[in-house]
Each structure stands twice: as structure tokens, then as C-alpha cells.
């Protein structure tokens, strides 16, 4: 087996468990700032999301901000272990999934496959978040749901069920309840969120994944060669690393660590990846620039999820004290008076 199987990055760096004050932590030789900001205890976003959901009486912040993060420097931090639960999934687990799906979709958090999540007694908790502030088109790009070459067996939802076909109407309704509760709160607190993100967002590196690890593994093993391998990928593979690239907020240039001392270089040409690379590391105003932006994203994602789940149900939810009606191909929001449809115009 190759060194790539261990997911080494940047000259053989690995995430390693270690004991600190008799507690288990994970030493992460990469930026942990974004885990603190989006999922950490004490995040400036936590009080903004500290509100009981309308569709299920659960504090939304309690489902998100549970990581204990210790940042040593830009490229090194520690995260305390989150305890895993093997108890059967409950309605609250599916509600928490809907909350997380909306949150990841809204803030462009990707790579949330099941190995970057922990199922606790009450919810799914993100434990690794490196790819953030991406302008996502649809919620499955988070990889909480199957996406492209990420099968259901690897996506985040697999921690709760074995198949999309196994979802019951009650479980689907719980997911939508969480999804709408998160978006409704973000809609009303858009200015607070934008201010908090503008104040908190630093120049910390944001990872950009241009290919999945298994693609690199297949290339190294000779099973499926990569025909358009970038020179910067080739160099990292030859030194035994899974290629690692990053951007900084608002920067269009893609970077990589080119020397063992930590020096960085720019990728000369992203070639066929340019469109995808450009939408990573966006400024917060691009993602949540207005309440209208948030509502449109909510509706686009909800109609996609209706199709994805194969649901023909008509469901009614609350949205900031008013009704929100979701049907197979349309959504009506009484709070804003908005109507959205996925039907093709004749």
C-alpha cells in the first residue's frame, strides 16, 4: 500500500492523537481556525445561532458549536475528542442533519463525509472543517449527501441511514424542519452574521480540494492514471503526500507548500479547475450579502432536496411565525410572500 493511504500532507504531516492533561486531543498540522469559527465553543457565531427552532424545540447552537479548539499557530492546532454514540438514530438526529445541511450549504462548507463527522447521542457533530466559504450551487456539494464520485456509503447521511430509499416520511420531515429553522434564523440575523464574519474572518488558509484522495491513490497504484496532473500535484505525490492546496479569502490565486521549511508557492495554472477554484474562499458578502440571497439559496436547496429524496409529500413548516409550504416542485413563503418553482416554463 502507498503512503497516500495515511493521508499525509505537506512533507509527511499527519493528524495524530495525543494526551493533554489526561484528555485525548488530536494534533492537527494544518489550520484549525475555521473549525473554531464554524463549530467551536466560544465562536462569535455561537450566540447568533443560540435560538430555539420553530419547527422543533431545540437550541440550534447546541447542534453546531461543540468543538474545543486550541490554536497554536496558523498551521498547527489541537481539537479535543468528541465522544461517539452507537445508539440508534432518533428524530433529533435527522433534525440535526437538516440544520447542519443548511449551515454547510449557506457557509460553503465542503468535504463533510462521514469520516469528518461524529454521531453523538443527540446530533451529528463536524470534527474536521478545512474547506469553507465556497459558493455552493446545491447542498449535496457539502458531501453530507452523495455527490459525483462520493457514494452514499461515504457521505455524511450514511451515519444515520443505509440508503436514501430507507428514509421514512417522518425522517424527511425532521430534516426539512432543521433545514428551514437554520435558514429562517440566518435570514433574520443576516446583518449580525455578516458583521461577525467580516470581523472574524482572517487571512487563515482555506483548503481547496481539486481531486479526491482515492483519485491520487489510483494514480499512484497505476490503476487509473490522471491524464491532466498538474506539475504541483506531481511534485507532492513524488514526495509521498496527498496534494494539498489552499487559498485565502478573496484571493484568486491557488497556493501550495513547496518546501519543508513551510515556504509557499503559487500554482502556475489551474487549467480545467479554474471555475471550481474561483468559487472557493469567497468573501462572506458573496454568500450572505442580503436576506434575499439567503432566502433564494434556501429555496433552491429545498426544491433540490425534494427531488433528491424522491418525495411527493406536501409539507407545512413555520418560518419566522408564518407558514412555509413545501410541495414536490414549488415552495411558498408567507413571511416574505415569495414563490419558488422548479417547474419548467412552457
mmCIF file of C-alpha atoms in Angstrom:
data_model
loop_
_atom_site.group_PDB
_atom_site.id
_atom_site.type_symbol
_atom_site.label_atom_id
_atom_site.label_comp_id
_atom_site.label_asym_id
_atom_site.label_seq_id
_atom_site.Cartn_x
_atom_site.Cartn_y
_atom_site.Cartn_z
ATOM 1 C CA UNK A 1 0.000 0.000 0.000
ATOM 2 C CA UNK A 2 1.187 3.550 -0.635
ATOM 3 C CA UNK A 3 1.995 6.350 1.765
ATOM 4 C CA UNK A 4 -1.063 8.152 0.401
ATOM 5 C CA UNK A 5 -3.287 5.741 2.326
ATOM 6 C CA UNK A 6 -2.249 7.543 5.531
ATOM 7 C CA UNK A 7 -3.394 10.921 4.150
ATOM 8 C CA UNK A 8 -0.059 12.621 4.618
ATOM 9 C CA UNK A 9 0.154 16.256 3.589
ATOM 10 C CA UNK A 10 2.862 18.882 3.344
ATOM 11 C CA UNK A 11 6.020 16.815 3.811
ATOM 12 C CA UNK A 12 4.521 13.870 5.663
ATOM 13 C CA UNK A 13 2.422 15.767 8.210
ATOM 14 C CA UNK A 14 -0.342 13.682 9.827
ATOM 15 C CA UNK A 15 -3.198 14.264 12.253
ATOM 16 C CA UNK A 16 -2.208 12.358 15.401
ATOM 17 C CA UNK A 17 -3.981 11.569 18.694
ATOM 18 C CA UNK A 18 -2.200 12.758 21.810
ATOM 19 C CA UNK A 19 -2.878 13.118 25.515
ATOM 20 C CA UNK A 20 -3.067 16.557 27.096
ATOM 21 C CA UNK A 21 -3.872 16.868 30.815
ATOM 22 C CA UNK A 22 -5.146 13.252 30.789
ATOM 23 C CA UNK A 23 -7.590 14.078 27.959
ATOM 24 C CA UNK A 24 -7.448 12.898 24.349
ATOM 25 C CA UNK A 25 -6.783 15.589 21.768
ATOM 26 C CA UNK A 26 -5.932 15.432 18.092
ATOM 27 C CA UNK A 27 -2.868 17.330 16.948
ATOM 28 C CA UNK A 28 -3.643 18.852 13.555
ATOM 29 C CA UNK A 29 -0.716 20.187 11.499
ATOM 30 C CA UNK A 30 -2.992 22.411 9.448
ATOM 31 C CA UNK A 31 -5.243 25.452 10.020
ATOM 32 C CA UNK A 32 -7.901 24.856 12.706
ATOM 33 C CA UNK A 33 -9.187 28.439 12.689
ATOM 34 C CA UNK A 34 -12.196 27.545 10.574
ATOM 35 C CA UNK A 35 -13.202 24.680 12.889
ATOM 36 C CA UNK A 36 -13.161 27.180 15.740
ATOM 37 C CA UNK A 37 -15.158 29.781 13.819
ATOM 38 C CA UNK A 38 -17.850 27.485 12.423
ATOM 39 C CA UNK A 39 -18.032 24.724 15.057
ATOM 40 C CA UNK A 40 -16.035 25.746 18.122
ATOM 41 C CA UNK A 41 -17.146 26.627 21.625
ATOM 42 C CA UNK A 42 -16.742 30.369 22.011
ATOM 43 C CA UNK A 43 -17.147 31.086 18.299
ATOM 44 C CA UNK A 44 -18.506 34.597 17.617
ATOM 45 C CA UNK A 45 -21.229 32.873 15.582
ATOM 46 C CA UNK A 46 -22.464 30.789 18.533
ATOM 47 C CA UNK A 47 -24.627 33.472 20.223
ATOM 48 C CA UNK A 48 -26.171 34.407 16.880
ATOM 49 C CA UNK A 49 -27.431 30.841 16.404
ATOM 50 C CA UNK A 50 -28.446 30.393 20.032
ATOM 51 C CA UNK A 51 -32.194 30.218 19.458
ATOM 52 C CA UNK A 52 -34.836 27.537 19.824
ATOM 53 C CA UNK A 53 -36.040 26.291 16.456
ATOM 54 C CA UNK A 54 -39.656 26.917 15.491
ATOM 55 C CA UNK A 55 -40.247 23.501 13.957
ATOM 56 C CA UNK A 56 -38.564 21.504 16.748
ATOM 57 C CA UNK A 57 -37.811 22.884 20.188
ATOM 58 C CA UNK A 58 -34.029 22.508 20.091
ATOM 59 C CA UNK A 59 -31.376 25.192 20.525
ATOM 60 C CA UNK A 60 -29.683 25.403 17.136
ATOM 61 C CA UNK A 61 -26.300 26.428 18.548
ATOM 62 C CA UNK A 62 -26.177 23.268 20.684
ATOM 63 C CA UNK A 63 -26.129 21.191 17.485
ATOM 64 C CA UNK A 64 -23.185 23.034 15.958
ATOM 65 C CA UNK A 65 -20.716 24.658 18.363
ATOM 66 C CA UNK A 66 -19.224 21.853 20.436
ATOM 67 C CA UNK A 67 -15.557 21.590 19.497
ATOM 68 C CA UNK A 68 -12.835 22.552 21.944
ATOM 69 C CA UNK A 69 -10.116 24.024 19.746
ATOM 70 C CA UNK A 70 -6.680 25.236 20.759
ATOM 71 C CA UNK A 71 -4.864 27.160 18.024
ATOM 72 C CA UNK A 72 -1.088 27.218 18.409
ATOM 73 C CA UNK A 73 -0.303 28.964 15.150
ATOM 74 C CA UNK A 74 -1.624 29.318 11.608
ATOM 75 C CA UNK A 75 -0.608 25.773 10.665
ATOM 76 C CA UNK A 76 -0.960 23.900 13.972
ATOM 77 C CA UNK A 77 -3.809 23.328 16.413
ATOM 78 C CA UNK A 78 -5.463 20.825 18.722
ATOM 79 C CA UNK A 79 -9.019 19.546 18.946
ATOM 80 C CA UNK A 80 -10.466 17.676 21.929
ATOM 81 C CA UNK A 81 -12.030 14.279 21.302
ATOM 82 C CA UNK A 82 -15.804 14.143 20.759
ATOM 83 C CA UNK A 83 -17.407 11.010 22.153
ATOM 84 C CA UNK A 84 -19.155 8.781 19.646
ATOM 85 C CA UNK A 85 -22.555 7.162 20.276
ATOM 86 C CA UNK A 86 -23.713 3.861 18.800
ATOM 87 C CA UNK A 87 -27.320 4.422 19.870
ATOM 88 C CA UNK A 88 -29.946 4.188 17.114
ATOM 89 C CA UNK A 89 -30.638 7.389 15.209
ATOM 90 C CA UNK A 90 -33.579 9.404 16.520
ATOM 91 C CA UNK A 91 -35.789 12.113 15.081
ATOM 92 C CA UNK A 92 -33.451 14.692 16.616
ATOM 93 C CA UNK A 93 -30.517 13.200 14.734
ATOM 94 C CA UNK A 94 -32.356 13.734 11.450
ATOM 95 C CA UNK A 95 -33.351 17.235 12.568
ATOM 96 C CA UNK A 96 -29.706 17.967 13.381
ATOM 97 C CA UNK A 97 -28.749 16.696 9.944
ATOM 98 C CA UNK A 98 -31.121 19.216 8.365
ATOM 99 C CA UNK A 99 -29.645 22.004 10.494
ATOM 100 C CA UNK A 100 -26.115 21.001 9.502
ATOM 101 C CA UNK A 101 -27.026 20.622 5.830
ATOM 102 C CA UNK A 102 -28.445 24.146 5.731
ATOM 103 C CA UNK A 103 -25.481 25.546 7.680
ATOM 104 C CA UNK A 104 -22.901 23.886 5.417
ATOM 105 C CA UNK A 105 -24.779 24.948 2.283
ATOM 106 C CA UNK A 106 -25.090 28.545 3.488
ATOM 107 C CA UNK A 107 -21.457 28.959 4.530
ATOM 108 C CA UNK A 108 -19.946 26.828 1.786
ATOM 109 C CA UNK A 109 -18.509 24.079 3.976
ATOM 110 C CA UNK A 110 -17.411 21.063 1.916
ATOM 111 C CA UNK A 111 -15.851 17.642 2.445
ATOM 112 C CA UNK A 112 -18.276 16.687 5.226
ATOM 113 C CA UNK A 113 -18.168 12.960 4.509
ATOM 114 C CA UNK A 114 -18.886 10.552 7.351
ATOM 115 C CA UNK A 115 -15.255 10.328 8.436
ATOM 116 C CA UNK A 116 -15.292 14.050 9.236
ATOM 117 C CA UNK A 117 -18.368 13.691 11.464
ATOM 118 C CA UNK A 118 -19.204 12.060 14.785
ATOM 119 C CA UNK A 119 -22.670 10.770 15.688
ATOM 120 C CA UNK A 120 -23.225 11.812 19.308
ATOM 121 C CA UNK A 121 -26.245 10.953 21.463
ATOM 122 C CA UNK A 122 -28.144 13.961 20.146
ATOM 123 C CA UNK A 123 -26.718 15.097 16.804
ATOM 124 C CA UNK A 124 -24.098 14.833 14.089
ATOM 125 C CA UNK A 125 -21.022 16.864 15.013
ATOM 126 C CA UNK A 126 -18.482 18.108 12.498
ATOM 127 C CA UNK A 127 -14.946 17.371 13.726
ATOM 128 C CA UNK A 128 -12.938 18.420 10.653
ATOM 129 C CA UNK A 129 -13.662 21.506 8.578
ATOM 130 C CA UNK A 130 -10.989 22.740 6.182
ATOM 131 C CA UNK A 131 -12.955 23.749 3.081
ATOM 132 C CA UNK A 132 -15.214 26.714 3.893
ATOM 133 C CA UNK A 133 -16.717 29.832 2.281
ATOM 134 C CA UNK A 134 -17.303 28.140 -1.060
ATOM 135 C CA UNK A 135 -20.121 29.452 -3.205
ATOM 136 C CA UNK A 136 -22.065 26.184 -3.365
ATOM 137 C CA UNK A 137 -24.698 25.666 -6.031
ATOM 138 C CA UNK A 138 -26.553 22.810 -4.302
ATOM 139 C CA UNK A 139 -26.427 21.341 -0.770
ATOM 140 C CA UNK A 140 -25.061 17.954 -1.839
ATOM 141 C CA UNK A 141 -21.738 19.652 -2.663
ATOM 142 C CA UNK A 142 -21.110 19.595 1.088
ATOM 143 C CA UNK A 143 -20.835 15.779 0.711
ATOM 144 C CA UNK A 144 -23.351 15.354 3.521
ATOM 145 C CA UNK A 145 -25.275 13.734 0.665
ATOM 146 C CA UNK A 146 -23.873 11.737 -2.284
ATOM 147 C CA UNK A 147 -22.069 13.966 -4.769
ATOM 148 C CA UNK A 148 -20.312 12.981 -8.004
ATOM 149 C CA UNK A 149 -17.820 10.227 -7.139
ATOM 150 C CA UNK A 150 -18.703 10.253 -3.410
ATOM 151 C CA UNK A 151 -21.171 7.351 -2.982
ATOM 152 C CA UNK A 152 -23.849 7.130 -0.316
ATOM 153 C CA UNK A 153 -21.659 4.755 1.725
ATOM 154 C CA UNK A 154 -19.204 7.614 2.308
ATOM 155 C CA UNK A 155 -21.472 10.671 2.607
ATOM 156 C CA UNK A 156 -22.433 12.148 5.971
ATOM 157 C CA UNK A 157 -26.024 10.897 5.941
ATOM 158 C CA UNK A 158 -24.739 7.320 5.942
ATOM 159 C CA UNK A 159 -24.134 7.733 9.687
ATOM 160 C CA UNK A 160 -27.917 7.812 10.142
ATOM 161 C CA UNK A 161 -29.325 5.519 7.459
ATOM 162 C CA UNK A 162 -28.182 2.957 4.909
ATOM 163 C CA UNK A 163 -29.875 4.473 1.880
ATOM 164 C CA UNK A 164 -31.890 7.437 0.690
ATOM 165 C CA UNK A 165 -34.629 4.945 -0.123
ATOM 166 C CA UNK A 166 -34.789 3.935 3.553
ATOM 167 C CA UNK A 167 -35.782 7.420 4.716
ATOM 168 C CA UNK A 168 -39.254 7.499 6.223
ATOM 169 C CA UNK A 169 -41.649 10.450 5.727
ATOM 170 C CA UNK A 170 -41.086 11.370 9.381
ATOM 171 C CA UNK A 171 -37.309 11.402 8.952
ATOM 172 C CA UNK A 172 -37.552 13.529 5.818
ATOM 173 C CA UNK A 173 -39.843 15.946 7.641
ATOM 174 C CA UNK A 174 -37.398 16.179 10.548
ATOM 175 C CA UNK A 175 -34.557 17.008 8.153
ATOM 176 C CA UNK A 176 -36.581 19.711 6.426
ATOM 177 C CA UNK A 177 -37.625 21.107 9.823
ATOM 178 C CA UNK A 178 -33.975 21.553 10.768
ATOM 179 C CA UNK A 179 -33.084 22.907 7.338
ATOM 180 C CA UNK A 180 -35.790 25.586 7.460
ATOM 181 C CA UNK A 181 -35.139 26.514 11.099
ATOM 182 C CA UNK A 182 -31.483 27.243 10.351
ATOM 183 C CA UNK A 183 -32.241 29.270 7.233
ATOM 184 C CA UNK A 184 -35.065 31.201 8.942
ATOM 185 C CA UNK A 185 -32.741 32.313 11.719
ATOM 186 C CA UNK A 186 -29.935 33.212 9.296
ATOM 187 C CA UNK A 187 -32.451 35.229 7.247
ATOM 188 C CA UNK A 188 -33.483 37.339 10.247
ATOM 189 C CA UNK A 189 -29.956 37.737 11.619
ATOM 190 C CA UNK A 190 -28.186 38.298 8.305
ATOM 191 C CA UNK A 191 -26.652 41.626 9.330
ATOM 192 C CA UNK A 192 -25.311 40.187 12.593
ATOM 193 C CA UNK A 193 -23.862 37.192 10.763
ATOM 194 C CA UNK A 194 -22.216 39.301 8.086
ATOM 195 C CA UNK A 195 -20.733 41.638 10.689
ATOM 196 C CA UNK A 196 -19.428 38.727 12.770
ATOM 197 C CA UNK A 197 -17.883 37.027 9.745
ATOM 198 C CA UNK A 198 -16.351 40.236 8.424
ATOM 199 C CA UNK A 199 -14.794 40.894 11.843
ATOM 200 C CA UNK A 200 -13.678 37.306 12.455
ATOM 201 C CA UNK A 201 -12.627 36.141 9.024
ATOM 202 C CA UNK A 202 -8.863 36.292 8.899
ATOM 203 C CA UNK A 203 -6.262 35.536 6.284
ATOM 204 C CA UNK A 204 -6.094 31.957 7.575
ATOM 205 C CA UNK A 205 -5.585 29.460 4.730
ATOM 206 C CA UNK A 206 -8.664 27.695 3.356
ATOM 207 C CA UNK A 207 -8.090 24.305 1.801
ATOM 208 C CA UNK A 208 -9.148 23.699 -1.794
ATOM 209 C CA UNK A 209 -9.592 20.047 -2.804
ATOM 210 C CA UNK A 210 -9.296 19.682 -6.563
ATOM 211 C CA UNK A 211 -9.395 15.839 -6.570
ATOM 212 C CA UNK A 212 -10.449 13.229 -4.052
ATOM 213 C CA UNK A 213 -7.730 11.247 -2.271
ATOM 214 C CA UNK A 214 -8.803 7.984 -3.935
ATOM 215 C CA UNK A 215 -8.074 9.546 -7.333
ATOM 216 C CA UNK A 216 -4.480 10.163 -6.266
ATOM 217 C CA UNK A 217 -4.249 6.664 -4.779
ATOM 218 C CA UNK A 218 -5.439 5.131 -8.044
ATOM 219 C CA UNK A 219 -2.866 7.148 -9.940
ATOM 220 C CA UNK A 220 -0.027 6.094 -7.652
ATOM 221 C CA UNK A 221 -1.031 2.436 -7.800
ATOM 222 C CA UNK A 222 -1.260 2.572 -11.579
ATOM 223 C CA UNK A 223 -4.937 1.605 -11.593
ATOM 224 C CA UNK A 224 -6.228 4.860 -13.084
ATOM 225 C CA UNK A 225 -3.664 7.391 -14.230
ATOM 226 C CA UNK A 226 -4.514 11.097 -14.060
ATOM 227 C CA UNK A 227 -4.011 12.490 -17.576
ATOM 228 C CA UNK A 228 -4.129 16.186 -16.616
ATOM 229 C CA UNK A 229 -1.938 16.047 -13.500
ATOM 230 C CA UNK A 230 -0.633 19.487 -12.527
ATOM 231 C CA UNK A 231 3.111 19.785 -12.017
ATOM 232 C CA UNK A 232 2.445 20.875 -8.419
ATOM 233 C CA UNK A 233 0.427 17.693 -7.852
ATOM 234 C CA UNK A 234 3.184 15.554 -9.339
ATOM 235 C CA UNK A 235 5.812 17.054 -7.034
ATOM 236 C CA UNK A 236 3.706 16.395 -3.931
ATOM 237 C CA UNK A 237 2.852 12.842 -4.973
ATOM 238 C CA UNK A 238 6.511 12.071 -5.612
ATOM 239 C CA UNK A 239 7.387 13.136 -2.074
ATOM 240 C CA UNK A 240 4.663 10.803 -0.660
ATOM 241 C CA UNK A 241 1.975 13.397 0.074
ATOM 242 C CA UNK A 242 -1.674 13.722 -0.824
ATOM 243 C CA UNK A 243 -1.551 17.025 -2.770
ATOM 244 C CA UNK A 244 -2.701 19.936 -0.602
ATOM 245 C CA UNK A 245 -3.729 23.322 -1.974
ATOM 246 C CA UNK A 246 -5.160 26.421 -0.327
ATOM 247 C CA UNK A 247 -6.427 29.945 -0.886
ATOM 248 C CA UNK A 248 -7.065 32.946 1.309
ATOM 249 C CA UNK A 249 -10.325 34.909 1.406
ATOM 250 C CA UNK A 250 -10.840 36.989 -1.703
ATOM 251 C CA UNK A 251 -7.615 35.747 -3.311
ATOM 252 C CA UNK A 252 -7.985 34.170 -6.733
ATOM 253 C CA UNK A 253 -4.576 32.510 -6.584
ATOM 254 C CA UNK A 254 -4.140 28.868 -5.533
ATOM 255 C CA UNK A 255 -1.143 28.079 -3.315
ATOM 256 C CA UNK A 256 0.783 25.053 -2.040
ATOM 257 C CA UNK A 257 3.594 24.383 0.440
ATOM 258 C CA UNK A 258 6.691 23.927 -1.671
ATOM 259 C CA UNK A 259 9.452 23.438 0.919
ATOM 260 C CA UNK A 260 9.898 21.595 4.205
ATOM 261 C CA UNK A 261 10.553 24.936 5.910
ATOM 262 C CA UNK A 262 6.955 25.981 5.156
ATOM 263 C CA UNK A 263 7.593 28.231 2.180
ATOM 264 C CA UNK A 264 4.636 28.534 -0.171
ATOM 265 C CA UNK A 265 4.334 28.945 -3.915
ATOM 266 C CA UNK A 266 1.515 29.747 -6.292
ATOM 267 C CA UNK A 267 0.117 27.178 -8.684
ATOM 268 C CA UNK A 268 1.186 28.272 -12.148
ATOM 269 C CA UNK A 269 -2.025 27.261 -13.878
ATOM 270 C CA UNK A 270 -5.209 25.663 -12.535
ATOM 271 C CA UNK A 271 -6.250 24.773 -16.097
ATOM 272 C CA UNK A 272 -9.533 22.801 -16.058
ATOM 273 C CA UNK A 273 -10.078 23.504 -12.332
ATOM 274 C CA UNK A 274 -10.277 27.274 -12.639
ATOM 275 C CA UNK A 275 -14.073 27.635 -12.390
ATOM 276 C CA UNK A 276 -14.240 25.497 -9.256
ATOM 277 C CA UNK A 277 -11.153 27.071 -7.691
ATOM 278 C CA UNK A 278 -12.538 30.574 -8.262
ATOM 279 C CA UNK A 279 -15.643 29.943 -6.161
ATOM 280 C CA UNK A 280 -13.617 28.826 -3.122
ATOM 281 C CA UNK A 281 -12.585 31.198 -0.297
ATOM 282 C CA UNK A 282 -15.260 33.762 -1.161
ATOM 283 C CA UNK A 283 -15.843 36.884 0.912
ATOM 284 C CA UNK A 284 -18.811 36.489 3.304
ATOM 285 C CA UNK A 285 -20.768 39.159 1.416
ATOM 286 C CA UNK A 286 -20.876 36.890 -1.634
ATOM 287 C CA UNK A 287 -22.565 34.123 0.363
ATOM 288 C CA UNK A 288 -24.844 36.063 2.725
ATOM 289 C CA UNK A 289 -24.864 39.573 1.292
ATOM 290 C CA UNK A 290 -28.587 40.081 1.898
ATOM 291 C CA UNK A 291 -31.646 38.319 3.365
ATOM 292 C CA UNK A 292 -32.873 37.868 -0.208
ATOM 293 C CA UNK A 293 -29.661 35.977 -1.083
ATOM 294 C CA UNK A 294 -30.244 33.663 1.878
ATOM 295 C CA UNK A 295 -33.902 33.014 1.023
ATOM 296 C CA UNK A 296 -33.131 32.204 -2.608
ATOM 297 C CA UNK A 297 -30.425 29.754 -1.578
ATOM 298 C CA UNK A 298 -32.806 28.137 0.905
ATOM 299 C CA UNK A 299 -35.470 27.656 -1.756
ATOM 300 C CA UNK A 300 -33.075 26.328 -4.382
ATOM 301 C CA UNK A 301 -31.713 23.780 -1.916
ATOM 302 C CA UNK A 302 -35.138 22.755 -0.622
ATOM 303 C CA UNK A 303 -36.531 22.055 -4.095
ATOM 304 C CA UNK A 304 -33.407 20.078 -4.935
ATOM 305 C CA UNK A 305 -33.787 18.014 -1.744
ATOM 306 C CA UNK A 306 -37.411 17.245 -2.586
ATOM 307 C CA UNK A 307 -36.235 15.740 -5.875
ATOM 308 C CA UNK A 308 -33.222 14.038 -4.271
ATOM 309 C CA UNK A 309 -35.347 12.338 -1.626
ATOM 310 C CA UNK A 310 -37.969 11.387 -4.216
ATOM 311 C CA UNK A 311 -40.612 12.994 -2.027
ATOM 312 C CA UNK A 312 -44.125 13.619 -3.302
ATOM 313 C CA UNK A 313 -45.305 14.947 0.061
ATOM 314 C CA UNK A 314 -46.698 18.427 0.650
ATOM 315 C CA UNK A 315 -45.425 19.679 3.996
ATOM 316 C CA UNK A 316 -46.084 22.796 6.039
ATOM 317 C CA UNK A 317 -43.441 24.376 8.252
ATOM 318 C CA UNK A 318 -43.028 27.544 10.288
ATOM 319 C CA UNK A 319 -40.766 30.331 9.092
ATOM 320 C CA UNK A 320 -40.408 33.254 11.500
ATOM 321 C CA UNK A 321 -44.004 32.983 12.683
ATOM 322 C CA UNK A 322 -45.545 32.457 9.248
ATOM 323 C CA UNK A 323 -46.274 29.385 7.123
ATOM 324 C CA UNK A 324 -43.874 27.902 4.625
ATOM 325 C CA UNK A 325 -45.394 25.349 2.276
ATOM 326 C CA UNK A 326 -43.123 22.874 0.508
ATOM 327 C CA UNK A 327 -44.580 20.844 -2.348
ATOM 328 C CA UNK A 328 -42.795 18.494 -4.790
ATOM 329 C CA UNK A 329 -41.883 21.261 -7.227
ATOM 330 C CA UNK A 330 -42.718 24.538 -5.524
ATOM 331 C CA UNK A 331 -42.201 26.453 -2.315
ATOM 332 C CA UNK A 332 -44.277 29.287 -0.867
ATOM 333 C CA UNK A 333 -43.034 31.515 1.945
ATOM 334 C CA UNK A 334 -45.812 33.554 3.584
ATOM 335 C CA UNK A 335 -43.310 35.581 5.623
ATOM 336 C CA UNK A 336 -41.784 37.187 2.532
ATOM 337 C CA UNK A 337 -44.582 36.499 0.050
ATOM 338 C CA UNK A 338 -42.079 34.690 -2.165
ATOM 339 C CA UNK A 339 -42.910 31.841 -4.506
ATOM 340 C CA UNK A 340 -40.308 29.484 -5.994
ATOM 341 C CA UNK A 341 -40.841 26.734 -8.550
ATOM 342 C CA UNK A 342 -38.709 24.084 -10.205
ATOM 343 C CA UNK A 343 -41.263 23.526 -12.954
ATOM 344 C CA UNK A 344 -40.080 24.360 -16.450
ATOM 345 C CA UNK A 345 -41.897 27.269 -18.015
ATOM 346 C CA UNK A 346 -43.945 26.365 -21.073
#
